[in-house]
């Protein structure tokens, strides 16, 4: 009893199962069952063909899906790169508008938040700079006004101070002219009035003159 693969009388490949059936201790008969190999392996070939077709279909779908995803990701990365280049050129109004749950979507959303914060910060700094410029202009104007006022006051005071200085010199000359005669008159006198006049002449008037100067 066994199984063989061979050619039959038609010269076709067949699979044959055979078994000896004994009728007596001496005699017996052989039982052979055969089937064409094409018929035998037809279901297997069908399954293999179906499996190959399904596998190729799935592979093709995967390739197309991957190509679509790569193209989509490349387009999103191009948009993000272009937006980044505009940010580097100080265009803070640009937004990439990329949204999604994947990494690029999260990156695009984070990029837009960053750009919005940069724009807000830039506008705040512009307002602060404008305020400082206005303050600087106001200070410069006030400084010019103060310089003009100082010039006018110093010019007006100069002539008056020169007049006072001239009168002080005249007064000093008169005091110098009176000092010797009064000293001679009071030379031999030592009463309270004489001492008071000497104190005024030699101490108080010179101190007053120094203070005026």
Coordinates of N, CA, C and O in Angstrom, one line a residue, residues 120-136:
X120 N 2.6 89.5 18.9 CA 2.1 90.3 20.0 C 3.3 90.9 20.7 O 3.2 92.1 21.1
X121 N 4.4 90.2 20.9 CA 5.6 90.8 21.6 C 6.2 91.9 20.8 O 6.6 92.9 21.3
X122 N 6.2 91.7 19.4 CA 6.8 92.7 18.5 C 5.9 94.0 18.6 O 6.5 95.1 18.7
X123 N 4.6 93.8 18.6 CA 3.7 95.0 18.6 C 3.9 95.7 20.0 O 3.9 97.0 20.1
X124 N 4.0 94.9 21.1 CA 4.2 95.6 22.4 C 5.5 96.3 22.4 O 5.6 97.4 23.0
X125 N 6.6 95.7 21.8 CA 7.9 96.4 21.8 C 7.8 97.7 20.9 O 8.4 98.7 21.3
X126 N 7.1 97.6 19.8 CA 6.9 98.8 19.0 C 6.2 99.9 19.8 O 6.6 101.1 19.7
X127 N 5.2 99.6 20.5 CA 4.5 100.6 21.3 C 5.4 101.2 22.4 O 5.4 102.4 22.6
X128 N 6.2 100.3 23.0 CA 7.2 100.7 24.0 C 8.2 101.7 23.4 O 8.6 102.7 24.0
X129 N 8.7 101.3 22.2 CA 9.7 102.1 21.5 C 9.1 103.4 21.2 O 9.8 104.5 21.3
X130 N 7.9 103.4 20.6 CA 7.2 104.7 20.3 C 7.0 105.6 21.5 O 7.3 106.8 21.4
X131 N 6.7 104.9 22.7 CA 6.5 105.7 23.9 C 7.9 106.3 24.3 O 7.9 107.5 24.7
X132 N 8.9 105.5 24.2 CA 10.2 106.0 24.6 C 10.7 107.2 23.7 O 11.3 108.1 24.1
X133 N 10.4 107.0 22.4 CA 10.8 108.1 21.4 C 10.0 109.4 21.8 O 10.6 110.4 21.7
X134 N 8.7 109.2 22.1 CA 8.0 110.4 22.4 C 8.5 111.0 23.7 O 8.6 112.3 23.8
X135 N 8.9 110.2 24.7 CA 9.4 110.7 25.9 C 10.8 111.4 25.7 O 11.0 112.5 26.2
X136 N 11.6 110.8 24.8 CA 12.8 111.4 24.4 C 12.6 112.8 23.7 O 13.3 113.8 24.0

